[in-house]
């Protein structure tokens, strides 16, 4: 093993601390999980049973607690001390630590027992052993079985084990999930979601060969998991809590409380105190968040321990000073409250949340080992150290707490509100290579001969055929986690997608498309334009982009308009009904039943590697036209084309307001139609460009309140508004011809106000217009190709960074003039 390999193996990925925020919107992008039987679990028969089993299992912990608490209480009794010749120091330590010897002995076999016998039988065996009192470690069986359970679903995990061990038992797993989470309804949405997520994850783990002991350290993500796990387990047990648990009697004696009755009363009170704070911590974990709770708990412990240490030192010189003794006692209670509310309350919950299924069994075995050795060392060392250096021993814990605080800050991640799969993504982002090359590699590999499915289960087939499925979500910049290629061949066509999210952050997802319907076409996207309208959808959980060009990858059984290999494009609509009056008139861009971008098919969009479209609204791209020129014509181009081609005569003077994404296309279309083009812009620097694109006249409107002073030679017949800036249309009235038409084209909100009487007197028309009919879209492409309409584009790579950069530039109004993102640019 050379040095590099060793280093790779030992290095723990240092990632900035994770906090859910606008920058980390993976939680917002999650699939909603909810119980469909009843929102309140206690009114759901299956969930009630489920929760009851979990409660029962967790109560097994009382056995271990019983040993320690009992031991602590015995220390207070003179008769016990007399019988055992007043044990202290190492002898006392040994007596307390013996429980953990047995625990350590069971570590190697627990994993085997749990995996081979199954959870239920292993727990049963553990109960028998601990009941018969065979040896001190018996109670570790239920304890380890318990650790293997997710807090909400024992059944979930055991069903997973079955899937893992026997591919034929999927139906049984589904049945168990359904029994506890949907009162037996296997078609329930939640059950289906859970089942697919679990099955997919296990398959992915198997594909990745992620099932051996060495995997615990093989990937950077797993190394970090093991580090966090080790810290969480050892921190719970060694950060001074051992003293609170086992030796509070010694502490009490050290501050002059020696009456056995009083000690027992305080210890009893401490028991209640623990329960209150553990419950409080556990109940607040979903609100406060795991990481915050760990940090808060450690800081609280650190501060109260400083007070305890200071007061204890003071007590040494002021023996029998009651206020100081009370001060120590109160701080001791505060210290334990913080410990219980954070470290103890999160103990099992957090471990389960950070461990993916595949390594959970082995990782929890490691947990058992850390747990046993922590308990062993602290139980053994505490009485020796307390005996030898008294309060100065607390200084060791202060040091430890500072170290743990730093490590928690650095390595603990927030798992609140997400699924185990989502937590996995945070850990595994350290495994990924930089975005661009990976994406393009992956994209190239997408050429799968046909959409095949080798589904695991009929229900799964059904739901995926209907909805497709999301496999992974990542909003982490520069992080792509392509799944193994076997997914694509067994599940359908996989696509990388760039989506909006509720917080407005662009999110990268991996989506597996459902099987094609008869009228559907799978298109491998090569280019996608970005339109001002896209800005309205960045806060929606949907795939962005509606000006896309790509190559037909595969077609549904009824598709005849395009064939595999054709270069096609699409814009805003995906489907129109073909039956309404507007469709019958051929003005299908006003079909009231249409399915369009932002309202339907949210899992399909242009900013992706593969999109599935209806045949109906796909357009073949003329051969002489580049894809960069074609993409923006699918929405921006068709928007300006429609009013020009429908309402402009060769003798008209056409005014274009604003030179941007729309305006620079409108100038070209109008000029190439042969009409006089007059451009109005607030930016002098665009004069040259406007004239070059074909404008005959250019008027600077900046700071001008009376347009009759512009010195315009002849009045305007058609005015095309291409700017999204709020315009006072009345300003243009002095330079409009009678019966002139005004076309506001951008998707702006607010009110449009115009001078009332002048509109009436001059017979003016103000007309809306939206994209183009299918016929007109086709003609626009042909016209643009024939006349050489070229889009002025800024190029961006189709990566998370590329999409974010393009969106930012568009939002800031700096785009010159249309963004085109392409997979080619990724190289
Ligand atoms: Zn658009
Ligand atoms: Zn229609």
Coordinates of C-alpha atoms and ligand atoms in Angstrom, one line a residue, residues 531-533 546-547 572 635-636 818, ligand 1:
X531 CA -36.4 33.2 -21.5
X532 CA -37.5 36.0 -19.3
X533 CA -40.5 33.9 -18.3
X546 CA -38.8 26.0 -22.6
X547 CA -36.7 26.8 -25.7
X572 CA -44.0 26.7 -24.3
X635 CA -40.4 31.0 -27.7
X636 CA -38.8 34.4 -28.0
X818 CA -30.3 35.6 -25.4
Ligands
LIG1 ZN1 -40.4 32.1 -23.2

